[in-house]
Coordinates of C-alpha atoms and ligand atoms in Angstrom, one line a residue:
M1 CA -79.1 98.4 240.8
C2 CA -79.1 102.1 239.8
G3 CA -81.9 104.4 240.8
I4 CA -83.2 107.0 238.4
V5 CA -85.4 110.1 239.1
G6 CA -86.4 112.9 236.8
Y7 CA -88.7 115.9 237.5
L8 CA -90.5 118.6 235.5
G9 CA -92.7 121.0 237.5
E10 CA -93.0 124.0 239.8
K11 CA -91.5 122.3 242.8
D12 CA -87.7 122.6 243.5
P13 CA -86.3 119.8 241.3
K14 CA -83.3 119.5 243.6
E15 CA -85.6 118.5 246.5
V16 CA -87.9 116.2 244.5
I17 CA -84.9 114.4 243.0
Y18 CA -83.0 114.1 246.3
K19 CA -86.0 112.7 248.2
G20 CA -86.8 110.4 245.3
L21 CA -83.3 109.0 245.2
K22 CA -83.5 108.5 249.0
T23 CA -86.5 106.2 248.6
L24 CA -84.4 104.2 246.1
E25 CA -81.4 103.9 248.4
Y26 CA -82.3 100.3 249.3
R27 CA -81.5 99.3 245.7
G28 CA -77.8 99.6 246.7
Y29 CA -75.4 102.2 245.2
D30 CA -71.9 103.7 245.5
S31 CA -72.2 107.2 244.1
A32 CA -74.9 109.7 243.2
G33 CA -75.6 112.9 241.2
M34 CA -78.1 115.2 239.6
A35 CA -78.3 117.7 236.8
I36 CA -80.7 120.6 237.3
L37 CA -81.6 123.3 234.8
D38 CA -80.2 126.7 235.9
G39 CA -80.8 129.5 233.5
E40 CA -79.9 128.0 230.1
H41 CA -77.6 125.3 231.4
F42 CA -78.0 122.0 233.2
R43 CA -75.8 122.3 236.2
R44 CA -74.4 118.9 237.2
V45 CA -73.4 117.9 240.7
R46 CA -72.1 114.5 241.6
A47 CA -70.6 112.8 244.7
Q48 CA -69.0 109.5 245.6
G49 CA -70.5 107.5 248.4
K50 CA -73.9 108.1 249.9
L51 CA -76.6 110.6 249.0
N52 CA -75.7 112.7 252.1
N53 CA -72.4 113.6 250.4
L54 CA -74.3 114.8 247.3
W55 CA -76.8 116.8 249.4
A56 CA -73.9 118.5 251.3
K57 CA -72.8 119.9 248.0
I58 CA -76.1 121.3 246.8
E59 CA -78.1 121.9 250.0
K60 CA -77.5 125.6 250.0
D61 CA -77.6 126.0 246.2
S62 CA -80.6 127.3 244.3
F63 CA -81.4 126.5 240.7
S64 CA -83.7 128.7 238.5
G65 CA -84.9 125.8 236.3
S66 CA -87.9 123.5 236.6
V67 CA -86.3 120.4 235.1
G68 CA -83.8 117.9 236.5
I69 CA -82.6 114.3 236.4
G70 CA -80.8 112.4 239.1
H71 CA -79.2 109.0 239.7
T72 CA -77.7 106.6 242.2
R73 CA -75.1 104.4 240.7
W74 CA -74.3 100.7 241.3
A75 CA -71.1 100.3 239.5
T76 CA -70.9 97.9 236.6
H77 CA -68.3 99.6 234.4
G78 CA -65.7 101.9 236.0
I79 CA -64.9 102.2 239.7
P80 CA -67.3 104.0 242.0
N81 CA -65.8 107.5 242.0
E82 CA -67.2 111.0 241.2
A83 CA -65.9 110.9 237.6
N84 CA -67.9 107.8 236.9
A85 CA -71.0 109.0 238.7
H86 CA -74.0 109.9 236.7
P87 CA -75.4 112.2 235.2
H88 CA -73.0 112.1 232.3
A89 CA -72.8 115.2 230.1
V90 CA -71.4 115.9 226.7
E91 CA -71.6 119.6 225.9
T92 CA -75.4 120.4 225.8
V93 CA -76.6 116.8 226.3
T94 CA -76.9 115.1 229.8
I95 CA -78.1 111.6 230.5
V96 CA -78.6 109.1 233.4
H97 CA -78.6 105.3 232.7
N98 CA -79.5 102.1 234.5
G99 CA -78.3 98.9 232.9
I100 CA -75.4 97.8 230.7
I101 CA -74.5 98.7 227.1
E102 CA -73.0 95.5 225.9
N103 CA -71.5 96.8 222.7
Y104 CA -69.8 99.7 224.4
Q105 CA -66.3 98.7 223.3
E106 CA -67.2 99.0 219.7
L107 CA -69.1 102.2 220.2
K108 CA -66.2 103.7 222.2
A109 CA -63.7 102.8 219.5
E110 CA -65.9 104.4 216.8
L111 CA -66.5 107.6 218.8
A112 CA -62.8 107.9 219.6
K113 CA -62.0 107.7 215.9
T114 CA -64.3 110.7 215.3
G115 CA -62.5 112.7 218.0
S116 CA -64.8 112.2 221.0
K117 CA -63.1 112.7 224.3
F118 CA -64.2 110.7 227.3
S119 CA -64.3 111.9 230.9
S120 CA -65.2 108.6 232.5
D121 CA -64.7 104.8 232.3
T122 CA -68.4 104.1 231.9
D123 CA -70.5 102.6 229.1
S124 CA -73.2 105.2 230.0
E125 CA -71.2 108.2 228.9
L126 CA -71.2 106.9 225.3
V127 CA -74.9 107.4 225.1
A128 CA -74.5 111.1 225.7
H129 CA -71.8 111.3 223.1
L130 CA -74.0 109.5 220.5
I131 CA -77.0 111.7 221.2
Y132 CA -74.9 114.9 221.1
N133 CA -73.1 113.9 217.9
Q134 CA -76.5 113.1 216.3
M135 CA -77.8 116.5 217.2
Q136 CA -74.9 118.2 215.4
S137 CA -76.7 117.3 212.2
G138 CA -79.5 119.6 213.3
Q139 CA -81.8 117.1 214.8
G140 CA -83.7 117.8 218.1
L141 CA -83.3 115.7 221.2
L142 CA -86.2 113.3 220.5
E143 CA -85.2 112.7 216.8
A144 CA -81.6 112.1 217.9
V145 CA -82.7 109.5 220.5
F146 CA -84.6 107.6 217.8
E147 CA -81.4 107.5 215.7
V148 CA -79.3 106.3 218.7
I149 CA -81.5 103.6 220.1
P150 CA -80.8 101.1 217.3
R151 CA -77.1 101.5 218.0
L152 CA -77.5 100.3 221.6
I153 CA -77.2 96.6 222.5
G154 CA -78.0 95.5 226.1
A155 CA -80.3 96.4 228.9
Y156 CA -80.9 100.1 229.6
S157 CA -83.3 102.6 231.0
I158 CA -82.2 106.2 230.2
L159 CA -83.3 109.8 230.7
A160 CA -81.8 112.4 228.4
V161 CA -82.0 116.2 228.5
S162 CA -80.6 118.9 226.2
E163 CA -79.9 122.6 226.6
D164 CA -81.3 123.0 223.1
S165 CA -84.8 122.0 224.4
P166 CA -84.5 122.4 228.2
D167 CA -88.2 122.1 229.0
E168 CA -88.4 118.4 228.2
V169 CA -87.0 115.0 229.2
V170 CA -86.8 112.0 226.8
A171 CA -87.1 108.6 228.5
F172 CA -86.5 105.3 226.9
K173 CA -85.9 101.7 228.0
N174 CA -85.2 98.1 227.1
G175 CA -85.0 96.1 230.3
P176 CA -84.7 97.8 233.6
P177 CA -88.0 99.5 234.7
L178 CA -89.0 103.1 234.0
L179 CA -92.3 104.7 235.1
V180 CA -93.8 108.1 234.4
G181 CA -95.9 109.7 237.1
M182 CA -98.4 112.4 235.9
G183 CA -99.3 115.0 238.5
E184 CA -101.0 118.4 238.5
N185 CA -98.8 120.3 236.0
E186 CA -95.8 118.2 237.0
M187 CA -94.2 114.9 235.9
V188 CA -92.0 112.5 237.9
V189 CA -90.1 109.8 235.9
A190 CA -88.4 107.1 237.9
S191 CA -87.0 103.6 238.0
D192 CA -89.3 102.7 241.0
I193 CA -92.8 103.6 242.1
Q194 CA -91.6 104.8 245.6
A195 CA -90.1 107.9 244.1
I196 CA -93.3 108.8 242.4
V197 CA -96.1 108.1 244.9
P198 CA -95.5 111.2 247.1
Y199 CA -96.5 113.4 244.1
T200 CA -99.0 111.3 242.2
Q201 CA -100.6 107.9 242.0
T202 CA -101.3 108.1 238.2
V203 CA -98.6 106.2 236.6
F204 CA -97.6 105.0 233.1
Y205 CA -95.4 101.9 232.9
L206 CA -92.9 102.2 230.0
E207 CA -92.6 99.0 228.1
D208 CA -89.4 97.8 226.4
N209 CA -88.6 99.7 223.2
E210 CA -90.9 102.5 224.1
V211 CA -89.9 106.2 224.2
A212 CA -91.6 108.9 226.4
H213 CA -91.4 112.5 225.4
I214 CA -92.1 114.3 228.7
K215 CA -93.0 117.9 229.2
Q216 CA -94.3 119.5 232.4
D217 CA -97.9 119.4 231.3
S218 CA -97.9 116.5 228.9
V219 CA -96.3 113.1 228.0
K220 CA -96.3 111.4 224.6
F221 CA -95.4 107.7 224.1
M222 CA -93.9 106.3 220.9
D223 CA -92.3 103.0 219.8
T224 CA -88.7 103.1 218.6
A225 CA -89.9 103.8 215.1
G226 CA -91.5 107.0 216.3
V227 CA -95.1 105.6 215.9
A228 CA -97.4 107.0 218.6
V229 CA -98.4 104.4 221.3
K230 CA -101.6 104.8 223.3
K231 CA -101.0 104.0 226.9
V232 CA -103.6 103.9 229.7
P233 CA -102.3 105.2 233.1
E234 CA -102.6 103.0 236.3
E235 CA -103.9 104.4 239.6
V236 CA -101.4 102.7 242.0
E237 CA -102.3 102.0 245.6
W238 CA -98.9 102.5 247.2
N239 CA -98.6 105.4 249.6
Q240 CA -95.9 107.1 251.5
E241 CA -96.5 105.5 254.9
Q242 CA -95.9 102.0 253.4
V243 CA -92.4 103.1 252.6
E244 CA -91.6 104.4 256.1
K245 CA -89.8 102.4 258.8
G246 CA -92.6 102.6 261.3
G247 CA -90.4 103.0 264.3
Y248 CA -88.1 100.0 263.6
P249 CA -84.3 100.6 263.3
Y250 CA -84.3 98.9 259.9
F251 CA -86.8 98.2 257.2
M252 CA -85.7 94.6 257.4
L253 CA -86.8 94.2 261.0
K254 CA -90.1 95.9 260.2
E255 CA -90.6 93.5 257.4
I256 CA -89.7 90.4 259.5
Y257 CA -92.5 91.6 261.9
E258 CA -94.9 92.1 258.9
Q259 CA -94.6 88.4 257.9
P260 CA -97.7 87.1 259.7
R261 CA -99.8 89.8 257.9
A262 CA -98.0 89.2 254.7
V263 CA -98.9 85.5 254.7
A264 CA -102.5 86.3 255.6
Q265 CA -102.6 88.9 252.7
A266 CA -101.1 86.3 250.3
I267 CA -103.7 83.6 250.9
E268 CA -106.8 85.6 251.7
P269 CA -107.8 86.4 248.0
H270 CA -107.6 82.7 247.1
I271 CA -109.5 80.9 249.8
D272 CA -113.2 80.0 249.9
L273 CA -113.6 80.4 253.7
K274 CA -117.1 78.8 253.8
N275 CA -115.9 75.6 252.2
K276 CA -112.3 75.9 253.5
S277 CA -111.1 75.3 250.0
V278 CA -108.7 76.9 247.6
R279 CA -110.0 79.1 244.8
L280 CA -107.2 81.0 243.1
A281 CA -108.3 84.5 242.0
G282 CA -107.2 86.7 239.2
V283 CA -104.7 84.3 237.6
G284 CA -105.7 85.5 234.2
F285 CA -104.7 82.6 232.0
G286 CA -106.1 83.0 228.5
I287 CA -106.6 86.8 228.5
D288 CA -104.9 88.0 225.4
K289 CA -103.6 91.2 226.9
Y290 CA -103.0 92.6 230.3
E291 CA -106.4 93.8 231.5
D292 CA -107.3 94.8 235.0
L293 CA -107.3 91.3 236.6
S294 CA -109.6 92.5 239.4
K295 CA -112.3 92.9 236.8
L296 CA -112.1 89.2 235.7
D297 CA -115.1 87.0 236.4
R298 CA -113.8 85.1 239.4
D299 CA -115.5 81.8 238.7
A300 CA -114.7 81.8 235.0
D301 CA -111.1 82.6 235.8
W302 CA -110.9 79.9 238.4
Q303 CA -112.3 77.3 236.0
K304 CA -109.8 78.4 233.3
T305 CA -107.0 78.0 235.9
L306 CA -108.2 74.5 236.8
S307 CA -108.6 73.5 233.2
A308 CA -105.1 74.8 232.4
F309 CA -103.6 73.0 235.5
S310 CA -105.3 69.7 234.6
Q311 CA -103.2 69.6 231.4
V312 CA -99.9 70.2 233.1
E313 CA -97.6 67.2 233.0
R314 CA -94.3 68.9 234.1
I315 CA -93.5 72.0 236.1
F316 CA -90.4 74.1 235.9
I317 CA -89.8 76.6 238.8
V318 CA -87.2 79.2 238.0
A319 CA -85.9 82.1 240.2
C320 CA -82.9 83.5 241.9
G321 CA -81.6 83.7 245.4
T322 CA -84.3 83.7 248.1
S323 CA -87.0 83.3 245.5
Y324 CA -85.2 80.2 244.2
Y325 CA -85.3 78.7 247.7
A326 CA -89.0 79.4 248.0
G327 CA -89.3 77.5 244.7
M328 CA -87.5 74.5 246.2
V329 CA -90.1 74.4 248.9
G330 CA -92.7 74.6 246.2
E331 CA -91.3 71.4 244.6
Y332 CA -91.7 69.4 247.8
L333 CA -95.3 70.6 248.2
I334 CA -96.5 70.1 244.6
E335 CA -94.9 66.7 244.1
R336 CA -96.2 65.4 247.4
I337 CA -99.8 66.2 246.6
T338 CA -100.0 65.7 242.8
G339 CA -97.2 63.5 241.6
I340 CA -96.5 66.0 238.8
P341 CA -92.7 66.1 238.3
V342 CA -91.2 69.4 239.3
E343 CA -87.8 70.8 238.4
V344 CA -86.4 73.9 240.2
D345 CA -83.6 75.9 238.7
V346 CA -81.6 79.1 239.3
A347 CA -82.5 81.4 236.4
S348 CA -78.9 82.2 235.5
E349 CA -78.3 78.6 234.8
F350 CA -81.7 77.7 233.3
R351 CA -81.5 80.5 230.7
Y352 CA -78.3 79.1 229.2
R353 CA -78.5 75.4 229.6
H354 CA -80.9 74.7 226.7
P355 CA -83.5 73.0 228.9
V356 CA -85.8 70.5 227.4
I357 CA -89.4 71.7 227.8
P358 CA -91.8 68.9 227.0
K359 CA -95.3 69.8 225.8
N360 CA -97.9 70.4 228.5
S361 CA -95.2 72.0 230.7
L362 CA -95.8 74.9 233.0
M363 CA -93.1 77.4 234.0
I364 CA -93.5 79.2 237.3
V365 CA -91.2 82.2 237.7
V366 CA -90.8 83.7 241.2
S367 CA -89.5 87.2 241.6
Q368 CA -90.2 89.7 244.4
S369 CA -89.1 92.7 242.3
G370 CA -90.4 91.2 239.0
E371 CA -87.3 92.8 237.4
T372 CA -84.5 90.3 238.0
A373 CA -82.7 90.1 234.6
D374 CA -81.9 86.4 234.7
T375 CA -85.4 85.4 235.7
L376 CA -87.0 87.7 233.0
A377 CA -84.6 86.2 230.4
A378 CA -85.5 82.7 231.4
L379 CA -89.2 83.5 231.2
R380 CA -88.8 85.0 227.7
N381 CA -86.8 81.9 226.5
V382 CA -89.5 79.5 227.7
K383 CA -92.3 81.6 226.2
K384 CA -90.7 81.1 222.9
S385 CA -91.1 77.4 223.4
G386 CA -94.8 77.9 223.8
A387 CA -95.0 76.6 227.3
M388 CA -97.5 78.2 229.7
T389 CA -96.0 80.5 232.2
L390 CA -97.1 81.7 235.6
S391 CA -95.5 84.5 237.6
I392 CA -95.4 85.0 241.4
C393 CA -94.3 88.6 242.0
N394 CA -94.6 91.2 244.7
V395 CA -94.6 94.2 242.4
S396 CA -97.6 94.2 240.1
R397 CA -97.1 95.5 236.6
S398 CA -93.4 94.6 236.9
S399 CA -91.8 93.2 233.7
I400 CA -92.0 89.6 234.8
D401 CA -95.5 90.0 236.0
R402 CA -96.6 91.6 232.7
E403 CA -94.9 89.1 230.5
A404 CA -96.2 85.9 232.1
D405 CA -99.5 84.3 231.0
G406 CA -100.8 83.8 234.5
H407 CA -100.2 85.9 237.6
L408 CA -100.1 85.4 241.4
Y409 CA -99.1 88.1 243.8
M410 CA -97.2 87.9 247.1
N411 CA -99.3 90.9 248.4
A412 CA -96.5 91.4 250.9
G413 CA -96.5 95.2 250.5
V414 CA -93.4 97.2 249.7
E415 CA -90.3 95.2 250.7
V416 CA -87.5 97.7 251.1
G417 CA -84.7 95.7 252.9
V418 CA -82.3 94.1 250.3
A419 CA -82.6 90.9 252.3
S420 CA -85.9 89.4 251.3
T421 CA -88.1 88.2 254.2
K422 CA -91.9 88.8 253.9
A423 CA -91.9 88.2 250.2
F424 CA -90.3 84.8 250.9
V425 CA -93.0 83.6 253.4
S426 CA -95.7 85.0 251.1
T427 CA -94.4 82.9 248.3
L428 CA -94.2 79.8 250.5
A429 CA -97.9 80.3 251.3
L430 CA -98.8 80.7 247.6
F431 CA -96.9 77.5 246.8
N432 CA -99.1 75.7 249.3
L433 CA -102.2 77.0 247.5
L434 CA -100.7 76.1 244.1
A435 CA -100.0 72.6 245.3
L436 CA -103.6 72.3 246.5
S437 CA -104.9 73.8 243.2
F438 CA -102.9 71.3 241.1
G439 CA -104.2 68.5 243.3
K440 CA -107.8 69.7 242.7
A441 CA -107.2 70.0 239.0
K442 CA -105.7 66.5 238.8
G443 CA -108.5 65.1 241.0
C444 CA -106.1 63.7 243.5
L445 CA -106.9 65.9 246.5
E446 CA -109.2 64.6 249.2
T447 CA -111.6 67.2 250.4
A448 CA -110.7 66.5 254.0
T449 CA -107.0 66.9 253.3
E450 CA -107.7 70.2 251.5
Q451 CA -109.8 71.5 254.4
Q452 CA -107.2 70.6 257.0
W453 CA -104.5 72.2 254.8
I454 CA -106.5 75.4 254.4
E455 CA -107.2 75.5 258.2
D456 CA -103.5 75.1 258.9
L457 CA -102.6 77.9 256.5
L458 CA -105.2 80.2 258.1
G459 CA -103.7 79.4 261.5
A460 CA -100.1 80.0 260.4
P461 CA -100.0 83.8 260.9
A462 CA -100.9 83.4 264.6
Q463 CA -98.2 80.8 265.0
M464 CA -95.7 83.1 263.2
E465 CA -96.5 85.8 265.7
K466 CA -95.4 83.6 268.5
V467 CA -92.1 82.8 266.9
L468 CA -91.3 86.5 266.5
A469 CA -90.7 86.4 270.3
Y470 CA -87.2 85.0 269.4
D471 CA -86.2 88.5 268.4
K472 CA -85.2 89.2 272.0
Y473 CA -83.4 85.8 272.3
F474 CA -81.2 86.6 269.3
D475 CA -80.7 90.2 270.4
E476 CA -78.9 88.7 273.4
A477 CA -77.3 85.7 271.6
G478 CA -76.1 87.8 268.7
N479 CA -72.9 89.0 270.5
D480 CA -71.7 85.4 271.0
L481 CA -72.8 84.1 267.7
K482 CA -70.8 86.7 265.7
E483 CA -67.6 85.2 267.1
Y484 CA -68.0 81.8 265.2
K485 CA -65.7 81.3 262.2
G486 CA -68.6 79.8 260.2
F487 CA -72.1 78.4 260.2
L488 CA -73.5 75.2 258.7
Y489 CA -77.3 75.3 258.2
M490 CA -78.8 71.9 257.7
G491 CA -82.2 70.3 257.2
R492 CA -84.0 67.5 255.5
G493 CA -87.0 67.4 253.2
V494 CA -88.9 70.6 253.0
N495 CA -86.7 72.0 255.7
Y496 CA -83.6 71.8 253.5
P497 CA -84.4 74.9 251.4
I498 CA -85.0 76.7 254.7
A499 CA -81.5 75.8 255.7
L500 CA -80.2 77.2 252.4
E501 CA -82.2 80.4 253.0
G502 CA -80.9 80.8 256.5
A503 CA -77.4 80.5 255.3
L504 CA -78.0 83.1 252.6
K505 CA -79.4 85.6 255.2
L506 CA -76.2 85.3 257.3
K507 CA -74.0 85.6 254.2
E508 CA -75.7 88.7 252.8
L509 CA -76.2 90.5 256.2
A510 CA -73.2 89.5 258.4
Y511 CA -70.8 88.8 255.5
M512 CA -69.9 85.6 257.3
H513 CA -69.2 82.2 255.8
A514 CA -72.4 80.2 256.0
E515 CA -73.4 77.2 254.1
G516 CA -76.8 75.4 253.7
Y517 CA -76.7 71.6 253.3
A518 CA -79.0 68.7 253.1
A519 CA -78.5 67.1 256.6
G520 CA -78.1 63.7 255.1
E521 CA -75.1 64.9 253.2
M522 CA -73.0 65.6 256.3
K523 CA -71.0 62.4 256.2
H524 CA -70.2 63.0 252.6
G525 CA -67.9 65.9 253.4
P526 CA -69.2 68.7 255.7
L527 CA -68.5 66.6 258.8
A528 CA -64.8 67.5 258.3
L529 CA -65.7 71.1 258.9
I530 CA -67.1 70.5 262.3
D531 CA -65.2 71.8 265.4
N532 CA -66.0 74.0 268.3
K533 CA -65.7 77.2 266.2
M534 CA -68.2 76.0 263.7
A535 CA -71.9 76.7 264.5
V536 CA -74.3 74.0 263.3
V537 CA -77.9 75.3 262.8
M538 CA -80.2 72.2 262.4
M539 CA -83.8 72.4 261.3
C540 CA -85.2 69.5 263.4
P541 CA -89.0 69.8 263.7
Q542 CA -90.9 66.7 264.8
D543 CA -91.9 65.6 261.3
E544 CA -91.4 62.3 259.5
L545 CA -87.7 62.8 259.0
Y546 CA -87.1 63.8 262.7
E547 CA -85.1 60.7 263.7
K548 CA -82.8 60.8 260.7
T549 CA -82.2 64.5 261.3
F550 CA -81.6 63.9 265.0
S551 CA -78.9 61.4 264.2
N552 CA -77.2 63.9 261.9
L553 CA -77.2 66.3 264.8
E554 CA -75.6 63.7 267.1
E555 CA -72.8 63.3 264.4
A556 CA -72.1 67.0 264.6
R557 CA -72.3 67.2 268.3
A558 CA -69.9 64.3 268.8
R559 CA -67.3 66.3 266.8
G560 CA -67.6 69.4 269.0
G561 CA -69.9 71.5 266.8
M562 CA -71.8 74.3 268.6
V563 CA -75.4 73.3 267.9
I564 CA -78.3 75.7 267.4
S565 CA -81.4 73.5 266.9
I566 CA -84.8 74.6 265.7
G567 CA -87.3 72.1 267.0
S568 CA -91.0 71.9 267.5
G569 CA -93.2 71.3 270.5
V570 CA -91.6 69.9 273.7
D571 CA -88.4 68.0 272.8
E572 CA -86.1 67.4 275.8
K573 CA -83.9 65.1 273.7
L574 CA -83.2 67.9 271.2
K575 CA -82.8 70.5 273.9
N576 CA -80.2 68.4 275.8
M577 CA -78.3 68.1 272.5
S578 CA -78.1 71.8 271.8
E579 CA -76.4 75.0 273.1
H580 CA -79.3 77.0 271.7
Y581 CA -82.6 75.2 271.4
L582 CA -85.6 77.0 269.9
S583 CA -88.9 75.3 270.0
L584 CA -91.5 76.3 267.4
P585 CA -95.3 75.7 267.8
E586 CA -96.2 72.2 266.7
S587 CA -97.5 72.3 263.1
R588 CA -97.7 70.1 260.1
W589 CA -94.7 69.6 257.8
Y590 CA -96.0 72.0 255.2
V591 CA -96.4 74.9 257.7
N592 CA -93.0 74.4 259.4
P593 CA -91.1 76.3 256.8
L594 CA -93.2 79.4 257.5
L595 CA -92.2 79.2 261.1
E596 CA -88.6 78.0 261.1
V597 CA -87.3 80.7 258.7
I598 CA -88.2 83.4 261.2
P599 CA -85.5 82.6 263.8
L600 CA -83.0 82.3 261.0
Q601 CA -83.9 85.7 259.8
L602 CA -83.6 87.1 263.3
L603 CA -80.2 85.4 263.9
A604 CA -78.8 86.9 260.8
Y605 CA -80.3 90.3 261.6
H606 CA -78.9 90.5 265.1
V607 CA -75.4 89.2 264.2
A608 CA -75.2 91.8 261.4
H609 CA -76.5 94.5 263.7
R610 CA -74.0 93.6 266.4
L611 CA -71.3 93.8 263.7
G612 CA -72.4 97.3 262.9
H613 CA -73.5 96.5 259.3
D614 CA -76.1 98.4 257.4
V615 CA -78.8 95.8 257.6
D616 CA -81.0 97.3 254.9
Q617 CA -78.3 97.9 252.4
P618 CA -75.7 95.2 252.7
R619 CA -72.4 95.9 250.9
N620 CA -72.1 94.9 247.2
L621 CA -75.8 93.9 247.0
A622 CA -78.9 95.4 245.3
K623 CA -82.5 94.8 245.9
S624 CA -83.3 94.1 242.3
V625 CA -80.6 92.7 240.1
T626 CA -81.8 94.1 236.7
V627 CA -78.5 93.3 234.9
E628 CA -76.9 90.0 234.3
Ligands
LIG701 C1 -82.4 87.7 249.0 O1 -82.4 88.2 250.4 C2 -81.6 88.6 248.1 N1 -82.0 89.9 248.1 C3 -81.6 88.0 246.7 O2 -81.1 86.7 246.7 C4 -83.0 88.0 245.9 O3 -83.8 87.0 246.5 C5 -82.7 87.6 244.5 O4 -81.9 88.6 243.9 C6 -84.0 87.5 243.7 O5 -84.7 88.7 243.7 P1 -86.2 88.7 243.1 O6 -87.0 87.9 244.0 O7 -86.6 90.2 243.1 O8 -86.2 88.2 241.7

């Protein structure tokens, strides 16, 4: 998704914007640009490709102004070249845009009729034309924006500047995130918190259909009718060192190693250590607006959560990509303990298939970024049906987090690598706690079971640390593994979603064909794929489905497949069946997913690294897909 940074202040806007865009690189992009005030004009510089190309063009330049806007573009309309790069300028008006203007064809036809000339193939450029044309009737930039907003259909976050009022930036959004950081006599407005925290930790989150009128020393918020909106700034905790690589070659490897801590941070707030029991904190059901959850009375909040959960008769888990696979694990966990029927859907399907949402349903939406457009749309659809909603996000105050009724946090820390890792295991840990909580609410969870479960979860980070040792193993094996024509990942039961996640990691990092399958499905087709150039990765821990999974492995082996097996404990039988046998610490079925995903992440990382790919920013992908 596109990255946006704007700056008003005494520092060099060129530097602030460039560094800000660098922190957003992980979002994925194919061109970049900035417009900086220089005298009375906004001087625009753009470049195809990476930010280094842009910097090479302006490094030696100096600008006299104290205002600028910048952008990294992830192409939606128009090929990724310099002409389509943002900012887009029409005479005295310059804008940057993240999102999609869905009615751009009609707008373009209308503008062409009135003589507008276009210099790009983008939908974004039209916004600059509309604002400029509006200002020709004598309106200022802010008034013109109010006139233009009702014309726009789609998802957008936009910054606009004008040479007629060069000391201000107007920001407005409906969909993709936009935040305003207020510093000492300076303002930073950006699509992500990372670009803001080096200058200030006092942040305003723009809501949909709000407009910010930003000057160097002040910011005013209005709704799209121009009515003033009172907003309270947040003091965010993020700081710069969290966003650094910490000596790892890639953020993704750092984040793989952070997983034990991420799981510990995810569960810690919700566990009563003395009684070894679950006690969700800060869920916030029933509070009519988004207050500071940390100020909630913990016992009252927990009782409200239990009461809400006791009414639940059906659960819908909705997410995309890796978050969806985490939801699939959640289904196994919740149904096993509580008997509540659970349905898991990809958000892009769920939002359009007119799902039947019975009364007393709960929707759980999972999203690391909290901004995934399909997941947000699915949440909004279900809220209209009156069902209760609960979000599991890593970015607090993100759109999905703010719009759900109840809230849980992955607490994984900033996840920069496009390929999600620590957010995934944190979500798995939270689904364990949710399953226990539903069990308690329904009165079907034995105390002894709960205590054992909690003990196992508390012990999981130490077991995960041991599994990280496979990093070295795959560093060596990566060279051979990259030669295979394809990979089949398989598992049964709660290990099946892990097979799907492992396949996704290899796809998105190594750009290799990889498929996740339920192991029991092999003889219904995939067996035909097996030969000695097909690697078969089998999740085969010693759980209740071990024998069945093992026989699937024998089927693959008998047909010449190269077997990589992920087992547990001492398992000579499995080892003798495999070219690569990785043994995980013995653990209960509900902890296995936290352990077995790690070798799959490391396999994908090392194969991609051996292939010379940019592991943090895989081609064609974005960290947060804020458009459909
Ligand atoms: C996972 O590695 C991918 N980056 C992608 O599938 C991601 O999980 C998906 O886009 C959902 O993102 P979210 O969790 O931020 O909603």
